[in-house]
PDB file of C-alpha atoms and ligand atoms in Angstrom:
ATOM      1  CA  MET A   1      -5.065  15.236 -20.157  1.00 58.00           C
ATOM      2  CA  GLY A   2      -5.974  17.589 -23.042  1.00 75.00           C
ATOM      3  CA  GLU A   3      -3.221  19.619 -24.637  1.00 90.00           C
ATOM      4  CA  GLU A   4      -1.303  20.076 -21.433  1.00 94.00           C
ATOM      5  CA  LEU A   5       2.111  19.558 -23.060  1.00 97.00           C
ATOM      6  CA  LYS A   6       1.542  22.343 -25.600  1.00 96.00           C
ATOM      7  CA  GLY A   7       4.803  24.220 -26.165  1.00 95.00           C
ATOM      8  CA  ARG A   8       6.906  21.357 -24.788  1.00 98.00           C
ATOM      9  CA  VAL A   9       9.442  19.432 -26.822  1.00 98.00           C
ATOM     10  CA  ALA A  10       9.637  15.668 -26.275  1.00 98.00           C
ATOM     11  CA  LEU A  11      12.500  13.487 -27.478  1.00 98.00           C
ATOM     12  CA  VAL A  12      11.731   9.759 -27.517  1.00 98.00           C
ATOM     13  CA  THR A  13      14.552   7.356 -28.372  1.00 98.00           C
ATOM     14  CA  GLY A  14      13.584   4.317 -30.427  1.00 98.00           C
ATOM     15  CA  GLY A  15      10.203   5.844 -31.203  1.00 98.00           C
ATOM     16  CA  THR A  16       9.594   3.694 -34.265  1.00 97.00           C
ATOM     17  CA  GLY A  17       9.307   0.499 -32.188  1.00 96.00           C
ATOM     18  CA  GLY A  18       6.193  -0.943 -30.580  1.00 96.00           C
ATOM     19  CA  ILE A  19       6.137   0.903 -27.265  1.00 98.00           C
ATOM     20  CA  GLY A  20       7.919   3.958 -28.746  1.00 98.00           C
ATOM     21  CA  THR A  21       5.216   4.475 -31.359  1.00 98.00           C
ATOM     22  CA  ALA A  22       2.507   4.583 -28.713  1.00 98.00           C
ATOM     23  CA  ILE A  23       4.567   7.002 -26.608  1.00 98.00           C
ATOM     24  CA  CYS A  24       5.178   9.365 -29.553  1.00 98.00           C
ATOM     25  CA  ALA A  25       1.482   9.323 -30.448  1.00 98.00           C
ATOM     26  CA  ARG A  26       0.361   9.944 -26.897  1.00 98.00           C
ATOM     27  CA  LEU A  27       2.770  12.819 -26.202  1.00 98.00           C
ATOM     28  CA  GLY A  28       1.846  14.304 -29.583  1.00 98.00           C
ATOM     29  CA  ARG A  29      -1.860  14.166 -28.701  1.00 97.00           C
ATOM     30  CA  MET A  30      -1.017  15.988 -25.468  1.00 97.00           C
ATOM     31  CA  GLY A  31       0.321  18.863 -27.580  1.00 97.00           C
ATOM     32  CA  ALA A  32       4.088  18.224 -27.419  1.00 98.00           C
ATOM     33  CA  ARG A  33       6.342  18.609 -30.438  1.00 98.00           C
ATOM     34  CA  VAL A  34       7.838  15.145 -30.724  1.00 98.00           C
ATOM     35  CA  ALA A  35      11.195  13.984 -32.089  1.00 98.00           C
ATOM     36  CA  THR A  36      12.530  10.462 -32.262  1.00 98.00           C
ATOM     37  CA  THR A  37      15.733   8.641 -33.126  1.00 98.00           C
ATOM     38  CA  TYR A  38      16.073   5.792 -35.594  1.00 97.00           C
ATOM     39  CA  ARG A  39      18.696   3.416 -36.945  1.00 95.00           C
ATOM     40  CA  ASN A  40      16.944   2.231 -40.119  1.00 95.00           C
ATOM     41  CA  ARG A  41      16.134   5.148 -42.448  1.00 96.00           C
ATOM     42  CA  GLU A  42      13.723   3.255 -44.701  1.00 97.00           C
ATOM     43  CA  LYS A  43      11.712   1.916 -41.791  1.00 96.00           C
ATOM     44  CA  ALA A  44      11.709   5.301 -40.085  1.00 98.00           C
ATOM     45  CA  GLU A  45      10.548   7.185 -43.165  1.00 98.00           C
ATOM     46  CA  ALA A  46       7.688   4.737 -43.722  1.00 98.00           C
ATOM     47  CA  TRP A  47       6.795   5.042 -40.041  1.00 98.00           C
ATOM     48  CA  GLN A  48       6.847   8.838 -40.219  1.00 98.00           C
ATOM     49  CA  LYS A  49       4.404   8.728 -43.159  1.00 98.00           C
ATOM     50  CA  GLN A  50       2.076   6.412 -41.253  1.00 97.00           C
ATOM     51  CA  MET A  51       2.157   8.711 -38.231  1.00 98.00           C
ATOM     52  CA  LYS A  52       1.444  11.676 -40.474  1.00 98.00           C
ATOM     53  CA  ALA A  53      -1.594   9.879 -41.920  1.00 97.00           C
ATOM     54  CA  GLN A  54      -2.852   9.625 -38.327  1.00 95.00           C
ATOM     55  CA  GLY A  55      -2.354  13.358 -37.813  1.00 95.00           C
ATOM     56  CA  GLN A  56       0.958  13.048 -35.953  1.00 96.00           C
ATOM     57  CA  ASP A  57       3.967  15.102 -37.005  1.00 97.00           C
ATOM     58  CA  VAL A  58       7.080  13.446 -35.628  1.00 98.00           C
ATOM     59  CA  ALA A  59      10.575  14.678 -36.468  1.00 98.00           C
ATOM     60  CA  ILE A  60      12.982  11.793 -37.101  1.00 98.00           C
ATOM     61  CA  TYR A  61      16.751  11.734 -36.609  1.00 98.00           C
ATOM     62  CA  ALA A  62      19.344   9.074 -37.381  1.00 97.00           C
ATOM     63  CA  CYS A  63      21.209   8.293 -34.175  1.00 97.00           C
ATOM     64  CA  ASP A  64      23.232   5.522 -32.574  1.00 97.00           C
ATOM     65  CA  VAL A  65      22.109   6.054 -28.977  1.00 98.00           C
ATOM     66  CA  GLY A  66      25.085   3.985 -27.792  1.00 98.00           C
ATOM     67  CA  ASP A  67      27.534   6.683 -28.887  1.00 98.00           C
ATOM     68  CA  TYR A  68      27.859   9.783 -26.682  1.00 98.00           C
ATOM     69  CA  ASP A  69      29.181  12.207 -29.310  1.00 98.00           C
ATOM     70  CA  THR A  70      26.424  11.239 -31.740  1.00 98.00           C
ATOM     71  CA  CYS A  71      23.823  11.860 -29.025  1.00 98.00           C
ATOM     72  CA  VAL A  72      25.276  15.294 -28.218  1.00 98.00           C
ATOM     73  CA  ALA A  73      25.124  16.221 -31.916  1.00 98.00           C
ATOM     74  CA  LEU A  74      21.570  14.879 -32.245  1.00 98.00           C
ATOM     75  CA  ILE A  75      20.333  16.848 -29.244  1.00 98.00           C
ATOM     76  CA  GLY A  76      21.950  20.006 -30.666  1.00 98.00           C
ATOM     77  CA  GLN A  77      20.048  19.446 -33.916  1.00 98.00           C
ATOM     78  CA  VAL A  78      16.711  18.749 -32.188  1.00 98.00           C
ATOM     79  CA  GLU A  79      17.097  21.905 -30.095  1.00 98.00           C
ATOM     80  CA  LYS A  80      17.875  23.912 -33.223  1.00 98.00           C
ATOM     81  CA  ASP A  81      14.858  22.507 -35.080  1.00 98.00           C
ATOM     82  CA  LEU A  82      12.238  22.273 -32.326  1.00 98.00           C
ATOM     83  CA  GLY A  83      13.597  24.037 -29.248  1.00 98.00           C
ATOM     84  CA  PRO A  84      15.062  22.862 -25.940  1.00 98.00           C
ATOM     85  CA  VAL A  85      14.174  19.322 -24.903  1.00 98.00           C
ATOM     86  CA  ASP A  86      11.685  19.394 -22.002  1.00 98.00           C
ATOM     87  CA  ILE A  87      10.783  15.715 -21.940  1.00 98.00           C
ATOM     88  CA  LEU A  88      13.231  12.897 -22.645  1.00 99.00           C
ATOM     89  CA  VAL A  89      11.954   9.342 -22.896  1.00 99.00           C
ATOM     90  CA  ASN A  90      14.810   6.841 -22.962  1.00 99.00           C
ATOM     91  CA  ASN A  91      12.944   4.048 -24.673  1.00 98.00           C
ATOM     92  CA  ALA A  92      15.419   2.563 -27.182  1.00 98.00           C
ATOM     93  CA  GLY A  93      16.364  -0.990 -26.325  1.00 98.00           C
ATOM     94  CA  ILE A  94      17.408  -4.312 -27.820  1.00 97.00           C
ATOM     95  CA  THR A  95      17.564  -7.953 -26.769  1.00 97.00           C
ATOM     96  CA  ARG A  96      20.220 -10.564 -27.488  1.00 98.00           C
ATOM     97  CA  ASP A  97      18.663 -13.395 -25.490  1.00 97.00           C
ATOM     98  CA  THR A  98      20.825 -16.409 -24.821  1.00 98.00           C
ATOM     99  CA  THR A  99      21.901 -18.400 -21.792  1.00 98.00           C
ATOM    100  CA  LEU A 100      25.166 -17.355 -20.116  1.00 98.00           C
ATOM    101  CA  LYS A 101      26.694 -20.587 -21.319  1.00 98.00           C
ATOM    102  CA  LYS A 102      26.423 -19.268 -24.872  1.00 98.00           C
ATOM    103  CA  MET A 103      26.630 -15.516 -24.252  1.00 98.00           C
ATOM    104  CA  THR A 104      29.592 -13.818 -25.929  1.00 98.00           C
ATOM    105  CA  PRO A 105      31.196 -10.524 -24.848  1.00 98.00           C
ATOM    106  CA  GLN A 106      29.585  -9.045 -27.976  1.00 98.00           C
ATOM    107  CA  HIS A 107      26.088 -10.105 -26.842  1.00 98.00           C
ATOM    108  CA  TRP A 108      26.811  -8.510 -23.491  1.00 98.00           C
ATOM    109  CA  ARG A 109      28.300  -5.267 -24.799  1.00 98.00           C
ATOM    110  CA  ASP A 110      25.694  -4.680 -27.521  1.00 98.00           C
ATOM    111  CA  VAL A 111      22.863  -4.827 -25.002  1.00 98.00           C
ATOM    112  CA  ILE A 112      24.553  -2.802 -22.251  1.00 98.00           C
ATOM    113  CA  CYS A 113      25.556  -0.175 -24.797  1.00 98.00           C
ATOM    114  CA  ALA A 114      22.149   0.188 -26.492  1.00 98.00           C
ATOM    115  CA  ASN A 115      20.056  -0.081 -23.317  1.00 98.00           C
ATOM    116  CA  LEU A 116      22.155   1.481 -20.544  1.00 98.00           C
ATOM    117  CA  ASP A 117      24.972   3.598 -22.030  1.00 98.00           C
ATOM    118  CA  SER A 118      22.227   5.242 -24.087  1.00 98.00           C
ATOM    119  CA  VAL A 119      20.464   6.484 -20.968  1.00 99.00           C
ATOM    120  CA  PHE A 120      23.626   8.312 -19.872  1.00 99.00           C
ATOM    121  CA  ASN A 121      24.397   9.467 -23.424  1.00 98.00           C
ATOM    122  CA  MET A 122      21.013  11.139 -23.875  1.00 98.00           C
ATOM    123  CA  THR A 123      20.342  12.346 -20.341  1.00 98.00           C
ATOM    124  CA  GLN A 124      23.709  13.945 -19.576  1.00 98.00           C
ATOM    125  CA  PRO A 125      23.492  16.511 -22.404  1.00 98.00           C
ATOM    126  CA  VAL A 126      19.873  17.588 -21.635  1.00 98.00           C
ATOM    127  CA  LEU A 127      19.823  17.598 -17.838  1.00 98.00           C
ATOM    128  CA  THR A 128      21.665  20.874 -17.163  1.00 97.00           C
ATOM    129  CA  GLY A 129      19.446  22.799 -19.596  1.00 98.00           C
ATOM    130  CA  MET A 130      16.305  21.380 -17.991  1.00 98.00           C
ATOM    131  CA  ALA A 131      17.575  22.337 -14.527  1.00 98.00           C
ATOM    132  CA  GLN A 132      18.436  25.858 -15.696  1.00 98.00           C
ATOM    133  CA  ARG A 133      14.969  26.312 -17.216  1.00 98.00           C
ATOM    134  CA  GLY A 134      13.408  24.899 -14.028  1.00 98.00           C
ATOM    135  CA  TRP A 135      11.302  22.192 -15.677  1.00 98.00           C
ATOM    136  CA  GLY A 136      11.997  18.769 -17.094  1.00 98.00           C
ATOM    137  CA  ARG A 137      10.844  15.181 -17.282  1.00 98.00           C
ATOM    138  CA  ILE A 138      13.177  12.246 -17.812  1.00 98.00           C
ATOM    139  CA  ILE A 139      11.388   8.924 -18.204  1.00 99.00           C
ATOM    140  CA  ASN A 140      13.473   5.782 -18.523  1.00 99.00           C
ATOM    141  CA  ILE A 141      11.888   2.634 -19.900  1.00 98.00           C
ATOM    142  CA  SER A 142      13.156  -0.399 -18.012  1.00 98.00           C
ATOM    143  CA  SER A 143      11.492  -3.823 -17.776  1.00 98.00           C
ATOM    144  CA  VAL A 144       9.940  -6.302 -15.390  1.00 98.00           C
ATOM    145  CA  ASN A 145      12.988  -8.417 -16.152  1.00 98.00           C
ATOM    146  CA  GLY A 146      15.248  -5.740 -14.666  1.00 98.00           C
ATOM    147  CA  GLN A 147      13.318  -6.264 -11.426  1.00 98.00           C
ATOM    148  CA  LYS A 148      13.088 -10.056 -11.341  1.00 98.00           C
ATOM    149  CA  GLY A 149      15.737 -11.355 -13.768  1.00 98.00           C
ATOM    150  CA  GLN A 150      14.921 -13.712 -16.625  1.00 97.00           C
ATOM    151  CA  PHE A 151      16.324 -16.981 -17.920  1.00 97.00           C
ATOM    152  CA  GLY A 152      18.386 -16.105 -21.026  1.00 97.00           C
ATOM    153  CA  GLN A 153      18.567 -12.378 -20.296  1.00 98.00           C
ATOM    154  CA  ALA A 154      21.589 -11.771 -18.037  1.00 98.00           C
ATOM    155  CA  ASN A 155      22.653  -8.935 -20.365  1.00 98.00           C
ATOM    156  CA  TYR A 156      19.204  -7.399 -20.787  1.00 98.00           C
ATOM    157  CA  ALA A 157      18.188  -7.726 -17.125  1.00 98.00           C
ATOM    158  CA  SER A 158      21.495  -6.135 -16.042  1.00 99.00           C
ATOM    159  CA  SER A 159      20.971  -3.191 -18.374  1.00 99.00           C
ATOM    160  CA  LYS A 160      17.384  -2.726 -17.224  1.00 98.00           C
ATOM    161  CA  ALA A 161      18.259  -3.002 -13.508  1.00 98.00           C
ATOM    162  CA  GLY A 162      21.068  -0.490 -14.092  1.00 99.00           C
ATOM    163  CA  ILE A 163      18.597   1.979 -15.545  1.00 99.00           C
ATOM    164  CA  HIS A 164      16.774   2.317 -12.246  1.00 98.00           C
ATOM    165  CA  GLY A 165      20.015   2.942 -10.354  1.00 98.00           C
ATOM    166  CA  PHE A 166      20.637   5.752 -12.802  1.00 99.00           C
ATOM    167  CA  THR A 167      17.095   7.085 -12.328  1.00 99.00           C
ATOM    168  CA  MET A 168      17.383   7.224  -8.537  1.00 98.00           C
ATOM    169  CA  SER A 169      20.748   8.992  -8.665  1.00 98.00           C
ATOM    170  CA  ALA A 170      19.826  11.540 -11.329  1.00 98.00           C
ATOM    171  CA  ALA A 171      16.509  12.210  -9.557  1.00 98.00           C
ATOM    172  CA  GLN A 172      18.378  13.291  -6.433  1.00 98.00           C
ATOM    173  CA  GLU A 173      20.680  15.592  -8.371  1.00 98.00           C
ATOM    174  CA  VAL A 174      17.912  17.649 -10.004  1.00 98.00           C
ATOM    175  CA  ALA A 175      15.017  17.280  -7.551  1.00 98.00           C
ATOM    176  CA  ARG A 176      15.202  20.924  -6.485  1.00 98.00           C
ATOM    177  CA  LYS A 177      15.227  22.189 -10.056  1.00 98.00           C
ATOM    178  CA  GLY A 178      11.767  21.163 -11.206  1.00 98.00           C
ATOM    179  CA  VAL A 179      13.121  18.143 -13.038  1.00 98.00           C
ATOM    180  CA  THR A 180      11.807  14.661 -12.285  1.00 99.00           C
ATOM    181  CA  VAL A 181      13.499  11.413 -13.262  1.00 99.00           C
ATOM    182  CA  ASN A 182      11.480   8.205 -13.181  1.00 99.00           C
ATOM    183  CA  THR A 183      11.554   4.632 -14.422  1.00 99.00           C
ATOM    184  CA  VAL A 184       8.685   2.771 -16.066  1.00 99.00           C
ATOM    185  CA  SER A 185       8.980  -1.015 -15.958  1.00 98.00           C
ATOM    186  CA  PRO A 186       6.722  -2.630 -18.535  1.00 98.00           C
ATOM    187  CA  GLY A 187       6.002  -6.316 -18.406  1.00 98.00           C
ATOM    188  CA  TYR A 188       5.445  -8.398 -21.542  1.00 98.00           C
ATOM    189  CA  ILE A 189       3.833  -6.087 -24.095  1.00 98.00           C
ATOM    190  CA  ALA A 190       2.496  -7.220 -27.482  1.00 97.00           C
ATOM    191  CA  THR A 191       5.355  -5.882 -29.620  1.00 96.00           C
ATOM    192  CA  GLU A 192       7.747  -7.393 -32.160  1.00 94.00           C
ATOM    193  CA  MET A 193      10.333  -7.818 -29.392  1.00 94.00           C
ATOM    194  CA  VAL A 194       8.068 -10.088 -27.366  1.00 95.00           C
ATOM    195  CA  MET A 195       6.706 -11.841 -30.463  1.00 94.00           C
ATOM    196  CA  ALA A 196      10.319 -12.839 -31.245  1.00 94.00           C
ATOM    197  CA  VAL A 197      10.311 -15.056 -28.142  1.00 95.00           C
ATOM    198  CA  PRO A 198       9.597 -18.653 -29.233  1.00 95.00           C
ATOM    199  CA  GLU A 199       5.848 -19.237 -29.044  1.00 96.00           C
ATOM    200  CA  GLU A 200       6.115 -22.118 -26.606  1.00 96.00           C
ATOM    201  CA  VAL A 201       8.217 -20.042 -24.202  1.00 95.00           C
ATOM    202  CA  ARG A 202       5.948 -17.018 -24.654  1.00 96.00           C
ATOM    203  CA  GLU A 203       2.816 -19.016 -23.856  1.00 97.00           C
ATOM    204  CA  LYS A 204       4.394 -20.199 -20.597  1.00 96.00           C
ATOM    205  CA  ILE A 205       5.231 -16.614 -19.684  1.00 96.00           C
ATOM    206  CA  ILE A 206       1.701 -15.370 -20.473  1.00 97.00           C
ATOM    207  CA  ALA A 207       0.347 -18.109 -18.202  1.00 97.00           C
ATOM    208  CA  GLN A 208       2.258 -16.429 -15.349  1.00 97.00           C
ATOM    209  CA  ILE A 209       0.657 -13.003 -15.877  1.00 98.00           C
ATOM    210  CA  PRO A 210      -2.261 -12.587 -13.444  1.00 98.00           C
ATOM    211  CA  VAL A 211      -4.132 -10.246 -15.825  1.00 98.00           C
ATOM    212  CA  GLY A 212      -4.011 -13.147 -18.309  1.00 97.00           C
ATOM    213  CA  ARG A 213      -2.750 -11.394 -21.421  1.00 97.00           C
ATOM    214  CA  LEU A 214       0.117  -9.397 -22.894  1.00 98.00           C
ATOM    215  CA  GLY A 215       0.058  -5.651 -22.268  1.00 98.00           C
ATOM    216  CA  ARG A 216      -0.735  -3.092 -24.931  1.00 98.00           C
ATOM    217  CA  PRO A 217       1.817  -0.433 -25.946  1.00 98.00           C
ATOM    218  CA  GLU A 218      -0.810   2.232 -25.169  1.00 98.00           C
ATOM    219  CA  GLU A 219      -0.923   1.013 -21.585  1.00 98.00           C
ATOM    220  CA  VAL A 220       2.774   1.834 -21.217  1.00 98.00           C
ATOM    221  CA  ALA A 221       2.333   5.160 -23.026  1.00 98.00           C
ATOM    222  CA  HIS A 222      -0.362   6.024 -20.495  1.00 98.00           C
ATOM    223  CA  VAL A 223       2.138   5.722 -17.635  1.00 98.00           C
ATOM    224  CA  VAL A 224       4.666   7.837 -19.548  1.00 98.00           C
ATOM    225  CA  ALA A 225       2.009  10.502 -20.199  1.00 98.00           C
ATOM    226  CA  PHE A 226       1.132  10.547 -16.520  1.00 98.00           C
ATOM    227  CA  LEU A 227       4.767  11.009 -15.475  1.00 98.00           C
ATOM    228  CA  ALA A 228       5.228  13.754 -18.084  1.00 98.00           C
ATOM    229  CA  SER A 229       2.220  15.680 -16.831  1.00 97.00           C
ATOM    230  CA  GLU A 230       2.357  18.801 -14.691  1.00 96.00           C
ATOM    231  CA  ASP A 231       0.722  17.153 -11.681  1.00 96.00           C
ATOM    232  CA  ALA A 232       3.369  14.423 -11.526  1.00 98.00           C
ATOM    233  CA  GLY A 233       5.906  16.956 -10.240  1.00 98.00           C
ATOM    234  CA  PHE A 234       6.107  15.315  -6.809  1.00 98.00           C
ATOM    235  CA  ILE A 235       6.900  11.887  -8.249  1.00 98.00           C
ATOM    236  CA  THR A 236      10.627  11.404  -8.737  1.00 99.00           C
ATOM    237  CA  GLY A 237      13.008   8.474  -8.451  1.00 98.00           C
ATOM    238  CA  ALA A 238      10.038   6.126  -8.723  1.00 98.00           C
ATOM    239  CA  ASN A 239       9.787   2.880 -10.638  1.00 98.00           C
ATOM    240  CA  LEU A 240       6.252   2.382 -11.935  1.00 98.00           C
ATOM    241  CA  ALA A 241       5.388  -1.117 -13.071  1.00 98.00           C
ATOM    242  CA  ALA A 242       2.906  -1.901 -15.866  1.00 98.00           C
ATOM    243  CA  ASN A 243       3.217  -5.661 -15.948  1.00 98.00           C
ATOM    244  CA  GLY A 244      -0.263  -7.159 -15.486  1.00 98.00           C
ATOM    245  CA  GLY A 245       0.708  -8.270 -11.977  1.00 98.00           C
ATOM    246  CA  GLN A 246       3.516 -10.543 -13.172  1.00 98.00           C
ATOM    247  CA  HIS A 247       5.883  -9.152 -10.548  1.00 98.00           C
ATOM    248  CA  MET A 248       4.800  -7.321  -7.395  1.00 97.00           C
ATOM    249  CA  HIS A 249       7.011  -5.751  -4.803  1.00 84.00           C
TER     250      HIS A 249
HETATM  251  N1  CAA B 301      13.628 -21.681 -16.305  1.00 96.51           N
HETATM  252  C1  CAA B 301      14.322 -22.825 -16.120  1.00 96.51           C
HETATM  253  N2  CAA B 301      14.768 -23.562 -17.123  1.00 96.51           N
HETATM  254  C2  CAA B 301      14.507 -23.164 -18.364  1.00 96.51           C
HETATM  255  C3  CAA B 301      13.770 -21.989 -18.623  1.00 96.51           C
HETATM  256  C4  CAA B 301      13.338 -21.242 -17.535  1.00 96.51           C
HETATM  257  N3  CAA B 301      12.629 -20.123 -17.698  1.00 96.51           N
HETATM  258  N4  CAA B 301      13.687 -21.830 -19.953  1.00 96.51           N
HETATM  259  C5  CAA B 301      14.331 -22.887 -20.514  1.00 96.51           C
HETATM  260  N5  CAA B 301      14.813 -23.680 -19.558  1.00 96.51           N
HETATM  261  C6  CAA B 301      15.562 -24.913 -19.731  1.00 96.51           C
HETATM  262  C7  CAA B 301      15.005 -25.731 -20.885  1.00 96.51           C
HETATM  263  O1  CAA B 301      13.935 -26.525 -20.439  1.00 96.51           O
HETATM  264  C8  CAA B 301      16.226 -26.541 -21.310  1.00 96.51           C
HETATM  265  O2  CAA B 301      16.392 -27.605 -20.416  1.00 96.51           O
HETATM  266  P1  CAA B 301      16.956 -28.998 -20.952  1.00 96.51           P
HETATM  267  O3  CAA B 301      18.306 -28.702 -21.571  1.00 96.51           O
HETATM  268  O4  CAA B 301      17.014 -29.838 -19.711  1.00 96.51           O
HETATM  269  O5  CAA B 301      15.947 -29.479 -21.944  1.00 96.51           O
HETATM  270  C9  CAA B 301      17.387 -25.586 -21.062  1.00 96.51           C
HETATM  271  O6  CAA B 301      16.904 -24.623 -20.110  1.00 96.51           O
HETATM  272  C10 CAA B 301      17.813 -24.853 -22.314  1.00 96.51           C
HETATM  273  O7  CAA B 301      16.690 -24.158 -22.805  1.00 96.51           O
HETATM  274  P2  CAA B 301      16.523 -23.824 -24.296  1.00 96.51           P
HETATM  275  O8  CAA B 301      16.691 -25.040 -25.133  1.00 96.51           O
HETATM  276  O9  CAA B 301      15.287 -23.002 -24.474  1.00 96.51           O
HETATM  277  O10 CAA B 301      17.816 -22.913 -24.539  1.00 96.51           O
HETATM  278  P3  CAA B 301      18.058 -22.019 -25.773  1.00 96.51           P
HETATM  279  O11 CAA B 301      19.455 -21.547 -25.696  1.00 96.51           O
HETATM  280  O12 CAA B 301      17.606 -22.658 -27.020  1.00 96.51           O
HETATM  281  O13 CAA B 301      17.061 -20.804 -25.513  1.00 96.51           O
HETATM  282  C11 CAA B 301      16.479 -18.711 -24.651  1.00 96.51           C
HETATM  283  C12 CAA B 301      17.266 -19.982 -24.411  1.00 96.51           C
HETATM  284  C13 CAA B 301      16.877 -18.064 -25.956  1.00 96.51           C
HETATM  285  C14 CAA B 301      16.803 -17.800 -23.531  1.00 96.51           C
HETATM  286  C15 CAA B 301      14.968 -19.029 -24.706  1.00 96.51           C
HETATM  287  O14 CAA B 301      14.627 -19.804 -23.573  1.00 96.51           O
HETATM  288  C16 CAA B 301      14.133 -17.763 -24.682  1.00 96.51           C
HETATM  289  O15 CAA B 301      13.975 -17.074 -25.678  1.00 96.51           O
HETATM  290  N6  CAA B 301      13.549 -17.417 -23.515  1.00 96.51           N
HETATM  291  C17 CAA B 301      12.736 -16.217 -23.358  1.00 96.51           C
HETATM  292  C18 CAA B 301      13.545 -15.102 -22.831  1.00 96.51           C
HETATM  293  C19 CAA B 301      12.646 -13.933 -22.632  1.00 96.51           C
HETATM  294  O16 CAA B 301      11.669 -13.968 -21.892  1.00 96.51           O
HETATM  295  N7  CAA B 301      12.932 -12.837 -23.305  1.00 96.51           N
HETATM  296  C20 CAA B 301      12.095 -11.671 -23.218  1.00 96.51           C
HETATM  297  C21 CAA B 301      12.178 -10.966 -24.537  1.00 96.51           C
HETATM  298  S1  CAA B 301      10.988  -9.640 -24.612  1.00 96.51           S
HETATM  299  C22 CAA B 301      11.655  -8.501 -23.623  1.00 96.51           C
HETATM  300  O17 CAA B 301      12.761  -8.555 -23.188  1.00 96.51           O
HETATM  301  C23 CAA B 301      10.763  -7.346 -23.283  1.00 96.51           C
HETATM  302  C24 CAA B 301      10.642  -7.217 -21.828  1.00 96.51           C
HETATM  303  O18 CAA B 301      11.217  -6.294 -21.280  1.00 96.51           O
HETATM  304  C25 CAA B 301       9.771  -8.134 -21.093  1.00 96.51           C
END
């Protein structure tokens, strides 16, 4: 794909995580100027140094993606520093896995806020500018579990299913303006989030993946890069799965 995103600005939420890191690196290699949000300054600064050592310059910004006003301020700062946001990857997400029997309103709210409110909070402030400039890419990271549900993830699966409803609606609103909005639904990827699942449970899940292994973060970043590319302009409102065949529909 060469340097086809040269001159573009990409904002990736939660870029310091497993999948986020691969997305930042990939968009950077395609020539985009990349910015990401973080919650933990120490972790983010160490991450930024590591990226730099690999030749990747990523701008980092403290941001609670669950808070609209904070997101508006962050986007203002990114636009001041790097220029208007052309590509937004809503990647930030958390889990609070527990059965409904034990799920508290806090477990529910934390996940809906970080995973779903965040998609509104970041997209709403950038969408009009993208439409006015006649080019934009919004890529929302959902999950296989938003498509099929998962024992212990009523909160997470709801947030991830909600993301695609958002994608399909936003896609219709800006389709004529050169802006595409798509969902990527990764399956179980080898990241800290998946490694936090008890080993016994994880092994059972891996046994249900036809490809026979966990996915790699780079394999998700590849789908994001494809959707961000120029030639993906006719793909909008889609939900692309990268799940090793675990769920087909
Ligand atoms: N289907 C049916 N029954 C199940 C089950 C399942 N998948 N999993 C567990 N059970 C049963 C258990 O056998 C147990 O039955 P008994 O009481 O008869 O023995 C009962 O349900 C309770 O199970 P646990 O003891 O495991 O309950 P727990 O509260 O200790 O743990 C849990 C529940 C935290 C949800 C745990 O099962 C778990 O972590 N599951 C994995 C959830 C998961 O896949 N998370 C994905 C995280 S990664 C991610 O989210 C990224 C992504 O997008 C894919």
